[in-house]
Short mmCIF file of C-alpha atoms and ligand atoms in Angstrom, two decimals:
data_model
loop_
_atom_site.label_atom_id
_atom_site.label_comp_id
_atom_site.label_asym_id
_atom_site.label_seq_id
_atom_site.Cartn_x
_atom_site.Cartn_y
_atom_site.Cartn_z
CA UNK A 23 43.43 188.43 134.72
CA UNK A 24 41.35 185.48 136.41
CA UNK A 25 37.86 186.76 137.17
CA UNK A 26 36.74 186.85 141.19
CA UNK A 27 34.17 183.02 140.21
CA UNK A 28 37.49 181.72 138.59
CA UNK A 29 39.76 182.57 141.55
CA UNK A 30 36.96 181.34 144.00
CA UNK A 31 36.47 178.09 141.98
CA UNK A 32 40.40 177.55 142.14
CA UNK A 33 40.24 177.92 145.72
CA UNK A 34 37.44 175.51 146.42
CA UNK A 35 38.98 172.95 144.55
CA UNK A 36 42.67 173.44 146.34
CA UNK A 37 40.50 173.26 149.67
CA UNK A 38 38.35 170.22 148.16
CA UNK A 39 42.43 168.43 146.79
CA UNK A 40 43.56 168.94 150.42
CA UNK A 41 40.76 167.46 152.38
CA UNK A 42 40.60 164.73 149.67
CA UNK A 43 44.25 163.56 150.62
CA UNK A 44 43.41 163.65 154.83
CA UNK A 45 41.08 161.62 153.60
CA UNK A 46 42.94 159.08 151.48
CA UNK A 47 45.48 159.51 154.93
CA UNK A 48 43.39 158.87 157.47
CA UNK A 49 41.64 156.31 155.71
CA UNK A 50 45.34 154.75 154.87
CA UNK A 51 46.54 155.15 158.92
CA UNK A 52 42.84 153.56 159.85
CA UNK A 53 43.00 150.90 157.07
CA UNK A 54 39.68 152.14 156.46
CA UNK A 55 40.17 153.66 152.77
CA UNK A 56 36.80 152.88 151.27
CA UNK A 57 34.97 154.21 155.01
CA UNK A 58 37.20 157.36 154.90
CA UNK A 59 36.41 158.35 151.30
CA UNK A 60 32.52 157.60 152.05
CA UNK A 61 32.72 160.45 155.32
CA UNK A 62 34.51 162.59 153.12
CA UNK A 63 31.98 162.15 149.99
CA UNK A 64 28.76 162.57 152.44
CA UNK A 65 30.77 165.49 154.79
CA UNK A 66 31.77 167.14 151.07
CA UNK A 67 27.71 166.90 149.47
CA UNK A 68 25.76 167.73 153.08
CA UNK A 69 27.95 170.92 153.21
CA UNK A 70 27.28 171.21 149.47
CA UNK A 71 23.61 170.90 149.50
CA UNK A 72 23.40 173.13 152.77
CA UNK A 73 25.28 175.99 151.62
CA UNK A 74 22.63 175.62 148.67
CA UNK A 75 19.12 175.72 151.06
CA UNK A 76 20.81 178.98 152.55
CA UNK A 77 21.41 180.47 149.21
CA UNK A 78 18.03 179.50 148.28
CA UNK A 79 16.55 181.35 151.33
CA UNK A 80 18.04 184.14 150.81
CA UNK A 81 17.07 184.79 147.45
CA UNK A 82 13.37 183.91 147.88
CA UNK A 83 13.22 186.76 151.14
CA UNK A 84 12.67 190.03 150.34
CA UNK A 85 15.60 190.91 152.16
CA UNK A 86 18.84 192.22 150.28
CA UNK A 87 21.47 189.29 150.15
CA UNK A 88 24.41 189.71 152.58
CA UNK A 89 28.13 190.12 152.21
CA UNK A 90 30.21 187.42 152.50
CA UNK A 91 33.62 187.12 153.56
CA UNK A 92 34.38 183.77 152.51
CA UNK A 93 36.66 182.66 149.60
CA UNK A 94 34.82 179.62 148.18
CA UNK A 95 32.45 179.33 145.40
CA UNK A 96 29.34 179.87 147.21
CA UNK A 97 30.53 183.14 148.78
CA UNK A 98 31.38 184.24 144.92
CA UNK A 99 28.50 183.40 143.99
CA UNK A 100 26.59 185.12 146.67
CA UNK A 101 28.35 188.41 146.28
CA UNK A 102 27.90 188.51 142.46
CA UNK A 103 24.55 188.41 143.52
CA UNK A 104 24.68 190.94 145.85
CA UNK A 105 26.68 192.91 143.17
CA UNK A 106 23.33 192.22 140.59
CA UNK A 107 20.80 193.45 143.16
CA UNK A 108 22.29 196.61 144.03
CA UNK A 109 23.14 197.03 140.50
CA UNK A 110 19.34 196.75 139.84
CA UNK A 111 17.68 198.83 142.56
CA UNK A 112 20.30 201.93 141.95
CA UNK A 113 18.65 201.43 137.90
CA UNK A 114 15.50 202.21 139.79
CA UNK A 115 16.19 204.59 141.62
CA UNK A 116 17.19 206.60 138.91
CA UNK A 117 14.01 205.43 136.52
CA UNK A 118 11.39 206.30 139.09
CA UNK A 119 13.88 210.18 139.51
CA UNK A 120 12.82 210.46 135.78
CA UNK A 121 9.91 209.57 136.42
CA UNK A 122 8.96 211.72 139.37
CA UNK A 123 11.19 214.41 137.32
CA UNK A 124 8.77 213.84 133.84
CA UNK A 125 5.83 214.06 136.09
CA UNK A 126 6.36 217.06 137.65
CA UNK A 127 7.22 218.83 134.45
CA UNK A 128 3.94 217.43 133.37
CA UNK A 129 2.35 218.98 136.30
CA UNK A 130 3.71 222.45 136.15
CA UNK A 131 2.18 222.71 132.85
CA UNK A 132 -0.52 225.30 131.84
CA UNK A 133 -2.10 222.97 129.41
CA UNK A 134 -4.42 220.35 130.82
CA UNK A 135 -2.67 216.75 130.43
CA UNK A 136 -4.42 213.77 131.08
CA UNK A 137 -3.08 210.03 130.26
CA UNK A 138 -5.98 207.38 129.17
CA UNK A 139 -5.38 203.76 128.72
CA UNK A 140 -6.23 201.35 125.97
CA UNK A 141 -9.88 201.86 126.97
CA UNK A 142 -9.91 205.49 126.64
CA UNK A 143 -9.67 205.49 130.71
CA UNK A 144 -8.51 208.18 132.93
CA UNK A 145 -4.91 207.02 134.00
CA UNK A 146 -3.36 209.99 135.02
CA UNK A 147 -3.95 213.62 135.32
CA UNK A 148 -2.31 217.19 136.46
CA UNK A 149 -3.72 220.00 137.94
CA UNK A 150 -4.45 222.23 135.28
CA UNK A 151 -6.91 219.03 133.93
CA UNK A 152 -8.85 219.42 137.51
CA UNK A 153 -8.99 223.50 136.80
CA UNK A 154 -9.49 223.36 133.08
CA UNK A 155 -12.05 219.90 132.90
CA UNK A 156 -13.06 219.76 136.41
CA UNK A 157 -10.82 216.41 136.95
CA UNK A 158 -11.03 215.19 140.89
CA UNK A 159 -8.25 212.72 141.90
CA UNK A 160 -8.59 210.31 143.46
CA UNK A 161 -12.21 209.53 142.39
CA UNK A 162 -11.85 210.03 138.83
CA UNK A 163 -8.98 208.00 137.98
CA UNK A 164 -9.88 204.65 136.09
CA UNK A 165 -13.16 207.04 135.30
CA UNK A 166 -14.02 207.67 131.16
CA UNK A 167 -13.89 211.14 130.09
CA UNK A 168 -16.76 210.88 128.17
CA UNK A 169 -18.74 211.09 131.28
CA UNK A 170 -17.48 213.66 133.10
CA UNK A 171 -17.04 216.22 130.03
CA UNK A 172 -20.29 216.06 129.10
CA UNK A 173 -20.48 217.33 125.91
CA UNK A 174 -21.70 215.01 122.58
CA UNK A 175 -19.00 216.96 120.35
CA UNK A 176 -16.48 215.85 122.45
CA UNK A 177 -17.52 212.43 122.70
CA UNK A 178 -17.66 211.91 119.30
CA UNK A 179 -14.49 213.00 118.66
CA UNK A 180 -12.70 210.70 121.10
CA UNK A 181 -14.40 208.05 119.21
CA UNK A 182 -13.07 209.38 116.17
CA UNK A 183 -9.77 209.02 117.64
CA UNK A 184 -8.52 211.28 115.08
CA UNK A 185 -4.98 213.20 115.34
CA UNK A 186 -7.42 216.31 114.37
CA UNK A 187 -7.95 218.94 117.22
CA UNK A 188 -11.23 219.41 118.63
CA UNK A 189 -11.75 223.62 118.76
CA UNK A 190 -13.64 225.75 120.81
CA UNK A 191 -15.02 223.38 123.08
CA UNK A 192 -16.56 224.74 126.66
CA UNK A 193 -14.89 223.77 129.89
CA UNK A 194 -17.18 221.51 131.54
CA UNK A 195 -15.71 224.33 134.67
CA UNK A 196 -16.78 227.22 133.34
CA UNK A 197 -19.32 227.85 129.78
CA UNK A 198 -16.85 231.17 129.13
CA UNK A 199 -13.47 228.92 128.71
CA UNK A 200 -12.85 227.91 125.68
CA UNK A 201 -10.86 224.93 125.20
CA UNK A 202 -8.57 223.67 122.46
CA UNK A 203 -8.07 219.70 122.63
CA UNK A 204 -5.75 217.23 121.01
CA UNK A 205 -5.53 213.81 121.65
CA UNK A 206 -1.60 212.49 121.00
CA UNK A 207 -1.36 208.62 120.74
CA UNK A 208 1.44 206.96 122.05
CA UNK A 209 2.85 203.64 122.95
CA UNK A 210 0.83 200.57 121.95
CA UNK A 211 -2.56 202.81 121.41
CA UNK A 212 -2.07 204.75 124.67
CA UNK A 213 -2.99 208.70 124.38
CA UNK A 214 -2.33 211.55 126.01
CA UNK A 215 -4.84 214.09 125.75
CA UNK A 216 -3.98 217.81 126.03
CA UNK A 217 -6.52 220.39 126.62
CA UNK A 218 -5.30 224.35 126.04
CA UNK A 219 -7.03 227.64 127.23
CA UNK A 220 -7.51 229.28 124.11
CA UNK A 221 -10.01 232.07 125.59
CA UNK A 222 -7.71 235.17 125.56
CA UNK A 223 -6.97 234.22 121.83
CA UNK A 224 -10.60 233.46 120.70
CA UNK A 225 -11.56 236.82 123.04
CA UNK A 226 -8.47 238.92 120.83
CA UNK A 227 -10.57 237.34 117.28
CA UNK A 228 -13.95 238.06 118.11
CA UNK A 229 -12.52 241.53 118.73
CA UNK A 230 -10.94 241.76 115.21
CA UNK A 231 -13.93 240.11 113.82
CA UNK A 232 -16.30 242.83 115.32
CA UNK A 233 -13.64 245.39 114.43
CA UNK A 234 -14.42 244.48 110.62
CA UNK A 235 -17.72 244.03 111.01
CA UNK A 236 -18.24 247.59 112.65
CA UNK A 237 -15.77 249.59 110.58
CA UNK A 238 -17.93 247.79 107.32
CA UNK A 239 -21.16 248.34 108.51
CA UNK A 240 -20.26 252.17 109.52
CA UNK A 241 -18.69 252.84 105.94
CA UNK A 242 -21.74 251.39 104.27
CA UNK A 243 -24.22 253.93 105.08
CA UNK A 244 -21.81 257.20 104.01
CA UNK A 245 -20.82 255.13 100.52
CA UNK A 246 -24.17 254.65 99.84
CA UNK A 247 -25.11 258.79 100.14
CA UNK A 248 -22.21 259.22 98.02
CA UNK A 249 -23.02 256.62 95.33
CA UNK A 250 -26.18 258.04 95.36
CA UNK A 251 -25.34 261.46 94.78
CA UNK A 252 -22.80 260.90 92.13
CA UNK A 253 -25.57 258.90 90.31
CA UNK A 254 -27.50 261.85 90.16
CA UNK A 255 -25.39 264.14 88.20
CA UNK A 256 -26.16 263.82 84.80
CA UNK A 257 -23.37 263.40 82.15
CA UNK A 258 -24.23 265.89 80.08
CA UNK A 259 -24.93 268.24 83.44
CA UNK A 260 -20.94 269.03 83.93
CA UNK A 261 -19.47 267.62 80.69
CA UNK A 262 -15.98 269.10 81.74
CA UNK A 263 -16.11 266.62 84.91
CA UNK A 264 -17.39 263.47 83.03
CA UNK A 265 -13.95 261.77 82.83
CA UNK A 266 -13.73 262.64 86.52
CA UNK A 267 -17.64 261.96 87.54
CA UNK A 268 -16.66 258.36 85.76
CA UNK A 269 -14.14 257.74 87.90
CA UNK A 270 -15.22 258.61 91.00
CA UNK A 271 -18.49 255.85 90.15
CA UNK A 272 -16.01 253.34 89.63
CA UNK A 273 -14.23 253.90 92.49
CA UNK A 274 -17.39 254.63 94.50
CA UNK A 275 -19.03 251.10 93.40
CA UNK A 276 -15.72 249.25 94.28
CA UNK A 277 -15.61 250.53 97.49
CA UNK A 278 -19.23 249.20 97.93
CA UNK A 279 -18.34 245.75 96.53
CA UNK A 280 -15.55 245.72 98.89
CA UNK A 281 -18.00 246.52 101.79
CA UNK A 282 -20.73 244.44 100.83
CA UNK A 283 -18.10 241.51 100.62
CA UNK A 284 -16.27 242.34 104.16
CA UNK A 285 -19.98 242.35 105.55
CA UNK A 286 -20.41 238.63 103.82
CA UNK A 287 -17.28 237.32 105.30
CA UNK A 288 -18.45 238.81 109.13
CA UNK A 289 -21.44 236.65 108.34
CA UNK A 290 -20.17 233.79 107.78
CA UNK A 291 -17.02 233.77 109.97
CA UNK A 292 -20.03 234.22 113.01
CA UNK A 293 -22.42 231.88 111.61
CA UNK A 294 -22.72 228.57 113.56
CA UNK A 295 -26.20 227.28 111.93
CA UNK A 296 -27.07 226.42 108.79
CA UNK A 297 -29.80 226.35 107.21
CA UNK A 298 -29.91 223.41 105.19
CA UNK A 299 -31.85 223.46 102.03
CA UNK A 300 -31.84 221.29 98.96
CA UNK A 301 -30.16 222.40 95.94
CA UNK A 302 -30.36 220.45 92.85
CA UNK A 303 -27.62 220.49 90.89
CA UNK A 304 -29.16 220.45 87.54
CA UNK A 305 -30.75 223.82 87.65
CA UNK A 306 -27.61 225.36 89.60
CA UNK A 307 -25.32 224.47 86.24
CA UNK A 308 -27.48 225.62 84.60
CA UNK A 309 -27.79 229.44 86.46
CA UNK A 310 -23.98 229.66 86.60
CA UNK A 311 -23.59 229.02 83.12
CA UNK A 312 -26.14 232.07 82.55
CA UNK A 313 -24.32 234.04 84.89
CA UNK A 314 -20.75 232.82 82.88
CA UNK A 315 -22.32 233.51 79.20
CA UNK A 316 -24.30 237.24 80.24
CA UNK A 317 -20.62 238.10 82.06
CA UNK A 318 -18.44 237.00 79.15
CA UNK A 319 -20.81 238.04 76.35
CA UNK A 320 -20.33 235.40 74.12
CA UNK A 321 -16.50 235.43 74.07
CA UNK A 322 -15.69 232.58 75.58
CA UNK A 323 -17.23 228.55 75.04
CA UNK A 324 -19.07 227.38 78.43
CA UNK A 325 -19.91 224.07 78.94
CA UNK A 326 -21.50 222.43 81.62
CA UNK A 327 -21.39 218.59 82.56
CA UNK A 328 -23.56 217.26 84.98
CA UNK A 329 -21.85 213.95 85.97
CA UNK A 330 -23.13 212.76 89.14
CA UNK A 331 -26.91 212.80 90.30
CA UNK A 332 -26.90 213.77 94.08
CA UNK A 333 -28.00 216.66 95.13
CA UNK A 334 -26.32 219.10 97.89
CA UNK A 335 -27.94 219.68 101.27
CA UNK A 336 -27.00 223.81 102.22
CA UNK A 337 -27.41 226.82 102.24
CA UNK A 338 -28.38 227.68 98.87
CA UNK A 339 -27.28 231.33 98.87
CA UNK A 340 -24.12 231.18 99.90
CA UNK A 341 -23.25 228.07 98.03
CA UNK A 342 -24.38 230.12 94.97
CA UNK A 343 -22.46 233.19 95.67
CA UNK A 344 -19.31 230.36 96.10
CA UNK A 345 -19.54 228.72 93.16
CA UNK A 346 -20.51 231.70 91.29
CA UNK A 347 -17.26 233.46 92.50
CA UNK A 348 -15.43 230.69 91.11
CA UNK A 349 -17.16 231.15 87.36
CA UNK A 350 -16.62 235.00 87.49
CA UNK A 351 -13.11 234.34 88.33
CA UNK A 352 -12.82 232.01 85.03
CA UNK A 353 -14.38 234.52 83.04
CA UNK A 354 -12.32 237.71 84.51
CA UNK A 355 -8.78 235.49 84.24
CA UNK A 356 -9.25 234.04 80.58
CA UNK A 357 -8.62 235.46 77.72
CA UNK A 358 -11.30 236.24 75.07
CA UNK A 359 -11.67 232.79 73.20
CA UNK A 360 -11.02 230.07 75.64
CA UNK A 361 -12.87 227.70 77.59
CA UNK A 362 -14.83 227.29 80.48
CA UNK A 363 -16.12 223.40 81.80
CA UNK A 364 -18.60 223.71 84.61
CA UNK A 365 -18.26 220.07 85.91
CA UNK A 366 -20.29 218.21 88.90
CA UNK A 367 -19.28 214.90 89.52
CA UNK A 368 -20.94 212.80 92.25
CA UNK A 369 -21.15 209.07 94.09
CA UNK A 370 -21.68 207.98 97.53
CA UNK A 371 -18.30 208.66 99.04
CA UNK A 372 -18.32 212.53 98.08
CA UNK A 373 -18.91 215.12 95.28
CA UNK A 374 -16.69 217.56 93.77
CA UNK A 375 -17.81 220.78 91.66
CA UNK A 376 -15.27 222.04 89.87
CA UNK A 377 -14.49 225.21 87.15
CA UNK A 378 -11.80 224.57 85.16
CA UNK A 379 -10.04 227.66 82.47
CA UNK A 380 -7.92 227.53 79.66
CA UNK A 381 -6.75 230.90 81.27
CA UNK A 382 -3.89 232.93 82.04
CA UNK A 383 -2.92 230.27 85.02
CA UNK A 384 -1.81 231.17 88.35
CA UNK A 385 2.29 230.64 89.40
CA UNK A 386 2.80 227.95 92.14
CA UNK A 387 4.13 229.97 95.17
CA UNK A 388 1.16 231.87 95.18
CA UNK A 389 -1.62 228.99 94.99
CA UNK A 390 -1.33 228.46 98.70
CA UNK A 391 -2.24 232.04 99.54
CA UNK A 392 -4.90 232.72 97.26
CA UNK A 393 -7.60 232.57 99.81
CA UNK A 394 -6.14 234.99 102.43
CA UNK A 395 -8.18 237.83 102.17
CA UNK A 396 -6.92 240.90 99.40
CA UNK A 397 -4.44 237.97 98.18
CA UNK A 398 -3.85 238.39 94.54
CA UNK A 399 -1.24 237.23 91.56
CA UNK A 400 -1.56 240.74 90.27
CA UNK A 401 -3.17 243.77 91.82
CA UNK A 402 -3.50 245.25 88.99
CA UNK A 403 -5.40 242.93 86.25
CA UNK A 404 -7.10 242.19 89.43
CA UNK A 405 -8.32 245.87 89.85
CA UNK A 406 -9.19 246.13 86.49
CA UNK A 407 -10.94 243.43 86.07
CA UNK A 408 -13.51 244.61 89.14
CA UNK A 409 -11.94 242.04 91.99
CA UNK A 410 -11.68 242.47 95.58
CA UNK A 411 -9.18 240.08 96.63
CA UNK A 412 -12.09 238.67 98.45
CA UNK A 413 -13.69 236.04 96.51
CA UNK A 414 -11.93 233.00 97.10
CA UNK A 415 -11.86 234.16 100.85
CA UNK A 416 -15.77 234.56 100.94
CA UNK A 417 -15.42 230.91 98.69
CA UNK A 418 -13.50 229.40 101.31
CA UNK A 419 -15.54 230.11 104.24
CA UNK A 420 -18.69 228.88 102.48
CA UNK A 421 -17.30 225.64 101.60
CA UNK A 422 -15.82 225.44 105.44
CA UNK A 423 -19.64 225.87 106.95
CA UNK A 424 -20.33 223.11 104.77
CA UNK A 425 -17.14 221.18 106.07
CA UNK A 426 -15.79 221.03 102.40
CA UNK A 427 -13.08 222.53 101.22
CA UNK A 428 -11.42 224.17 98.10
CA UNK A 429 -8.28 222.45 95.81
CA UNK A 430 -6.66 225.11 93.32
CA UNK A 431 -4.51 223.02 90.40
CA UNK A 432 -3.42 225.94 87.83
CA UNK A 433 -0.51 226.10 85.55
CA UNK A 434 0.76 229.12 83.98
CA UNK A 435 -0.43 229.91 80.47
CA UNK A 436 -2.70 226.47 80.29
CA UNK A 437 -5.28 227.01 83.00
CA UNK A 438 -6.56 226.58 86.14
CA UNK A 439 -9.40 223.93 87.70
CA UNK A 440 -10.75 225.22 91.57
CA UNK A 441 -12.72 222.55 92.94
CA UNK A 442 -15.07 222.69 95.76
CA UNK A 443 -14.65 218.87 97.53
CA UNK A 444 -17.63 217.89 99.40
CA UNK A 445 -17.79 215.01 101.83
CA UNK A 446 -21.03 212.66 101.59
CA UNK A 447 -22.81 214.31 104.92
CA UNK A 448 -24.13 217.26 102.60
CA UNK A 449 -25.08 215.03 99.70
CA UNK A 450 -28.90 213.71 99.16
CA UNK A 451 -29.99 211.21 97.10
CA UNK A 452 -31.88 212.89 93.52
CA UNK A 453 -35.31 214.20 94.55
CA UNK A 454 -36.76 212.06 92.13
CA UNK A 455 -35.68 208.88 93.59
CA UNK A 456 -36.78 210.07 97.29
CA UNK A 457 -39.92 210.65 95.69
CA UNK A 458 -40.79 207.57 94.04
CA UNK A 459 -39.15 205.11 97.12
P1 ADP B 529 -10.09 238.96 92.98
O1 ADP B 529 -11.26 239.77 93.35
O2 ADP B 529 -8.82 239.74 92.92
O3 ADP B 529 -10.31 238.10 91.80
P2 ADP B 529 -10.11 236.50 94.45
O4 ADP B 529 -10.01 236.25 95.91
O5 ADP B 529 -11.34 236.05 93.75
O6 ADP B 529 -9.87 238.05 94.27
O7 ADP B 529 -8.86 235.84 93.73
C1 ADP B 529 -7.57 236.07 94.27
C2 ADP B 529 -6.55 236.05 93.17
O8 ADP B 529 -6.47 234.73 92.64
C3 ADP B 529 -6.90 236.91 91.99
O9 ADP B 529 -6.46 238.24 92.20
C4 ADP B 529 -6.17 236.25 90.85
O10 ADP B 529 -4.85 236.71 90.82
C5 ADP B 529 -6.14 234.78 91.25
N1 ADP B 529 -7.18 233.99 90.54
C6 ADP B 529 -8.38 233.63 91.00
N2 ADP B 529 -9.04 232.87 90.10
C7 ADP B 529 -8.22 232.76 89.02
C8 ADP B 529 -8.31 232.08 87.77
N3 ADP B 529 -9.38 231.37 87.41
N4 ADP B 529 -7.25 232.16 86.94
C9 ADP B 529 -6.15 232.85 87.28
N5 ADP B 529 -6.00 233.51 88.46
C10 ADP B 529 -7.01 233.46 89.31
#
């Protein structure tokens, strides 16, 4: 089927044949060929280039082009036109719906949303951003965030720009609101930055955090009268009770070690300072391996290699009680006979101590749950050996005050290494060089 332009052309040129032959006619009747065909030429272009001026004007206003209800060319033309524009602004329409619809979605939302730019600036914002960050539109669009959330956590870690969340951070609004952010790139390095209320959840922890603390602190007092007591009674006092007097210490002293160790976890999970002290790594290697040799009296070969020669800024006493978990662990979970490598390794990127077994090994579905708290492989080697189920929990913790963390690589029947990764922020250069620059 011939398309509307074809059509339109085909009936220009019929038009254009036809007035062509009055032409040639008239000009014939006249005997004025050559004059005739000149009119008709200069009649035939001045409509041409008229037609063409119109069409112009009417695409350069801003008005929508006509209708027309010719059935030349031009008229094609200008309809198709017509067609193209309408075409176009019913595409917008429906964009800027979306739009309006995405907006409004983004609006009704609890969470704080605010769009920055390339420059980090405030594009765009809803209204939970003006309760949640104290946002005021119109005056703070274009604005950086950085100076109206005045806090130098959170400017740091827009620098960052890191896909991390930034916890716990206080509404500029209101010191008690505690905000969760996230920054979400998108497009060409734009981001969107969403800040949550996480009050009522950090309000529900701090509950179960003093919960623990409490119920540990209360049970410490009554375990030690008891402990006390039962270390009173003499074995040879009630020798028909020993076996039962010897359990009941056992028991007695776990219970302790599990209170003492709740009570170290409270600590840390509510300590936000640290006091940061220099430990030298030499002389540490060289406690845990005293504390590895007196706990596996002599049945096991410790060595220690010191292969780095930073030091660690912390705090000394719990990094001890960390690392010292770890060696107590290698002891309890190796058989009489194998080894034990005590291992620092250090440069200016980072630091790594590690304690690596030739022990029974730990099964890979439970490595990623070894640190919840009470976790263990087997309850009951775990019993006997003295455990908790607390140690790499209390190990954990440490290392996250010192914004390190733990890796656990064990296989079954071969061994296990658990390293403690350190960033370079808690290293120091060896005393003796700070000494002697
Ligand atoms: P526990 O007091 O039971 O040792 P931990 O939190 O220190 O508690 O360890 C959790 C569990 O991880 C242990 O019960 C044990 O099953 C496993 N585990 C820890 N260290 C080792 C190791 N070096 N070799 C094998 N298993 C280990």
């Amino acid at each position: 089927m011939p398309s509307r332009l074809s059509r339109a052309w085909r009936s220009s040129a019929w038009r254009m044949g036809a007035l062509f032959l009055v032409a040639v006619a008239a000009g014939a009747w006249l005997h004025a060929l050559l004059e005739s065909l000149l009119v008709f030429a200069t009649a035939a272009l001045a409509i041409g280039l008229f037609r063409l001026l119109r069409f112009g004007e009417l695409l350069t206003s801003r008005r929508r082009v006509p209708a027309s209800n010719g059935h030349g060319v031009w008229d094609e033309i200008q309809n198709l036109v017509r067609r193209r524009q309408r075409a176009a602004s019913d595409d917008k329409r429906r964009l800027l719906r979306q739009l309006h619809a995405f907006r409004d979605a983004a609006a009704a939302m609890p969470d704080a949303v605010v769009a920055l730019d390339l420059d980090r600036r405030i594009q765009w914002f809803n209204s939970a951003a003006g309760q949640l960050l104290g946002l005021k539109y119109p005056q703070d669009i274009g604005g950086h965030l950085t100076n109206l959330v005045r806090a130098p956590r959170f400017a740091d870690w827009l620098r960052l720009d890191t896909v991390d969340a930034l916890a716990d951070l206080a509404s500029p609004v209101d010191e008690a609101v505690r905000l969760n952010v996230r920054l979400i790139r998108y497009a060409e390095n734009r981001a969107l930055l969403v800040a949550r209320d996480v009050s009522p959840l950090m309000r529900l922890e701090q509950v179960r955090r003093d919960f623990v603390a409490n119920v540990s602190h209360e049970l410490r007092t009554p375990l030690t009268v008891v402990h006390g007591y039962l270390d009173m009674i003499e074995p040879d006092q009630f020798p028909e009770y020993e076996p039962i007097l010897h359990e009941l210490r056992i028991q007695s002293r776990r219970m302790t070690q599990i209170v003492e160790d709740l009570l170290t976890l409270s600590r840390l999970e509510a300590q936000n300072e640290l006091l940061l002290e220099r430990i030298s790594l030499r002389s540490l290697l060289e406690a845990l391996r005293r504390e590895a040799t007196a706990l596996s009296h002599g049945q096991h070969e410790i060595i220690t290699e010191l292969l780095g020669p930073h030091d660690l800024s912390g705090s000394a006493k719990d990094l001890h009680s960390a690392f010292s978990n770890l060696v107590t662990n290698a002891v309890r979970y190796t058989p009489a006979g194998g080894r034990i490598t005590l291992r620092w390794e250090s440069d200016s990127g980072g630091a790594r101590l590690s304690v690596t077994d030739t022990g029974q090994g730990i099964p890979s579905q439970h490595i990623p749950r070894l640190t919840e708290r009470f976790y263990r492989v087997s309850t009951s080697r775990s019993r006997e050996s003295g455990g908790t189920g607390l140690g790499l929990s209390i190990v954990k913790h440490v290392l996250q005050i010192h914004h390190a963390h733990l890796d656990i690589r064990s296989e079954p029947n071969i061994g296990s290494t658990f390293t403690c990764v350190f960033d370079a922020r808690h290293l120091l250069e060896p005393a003796s060089l700070v000494a002697s620059s």
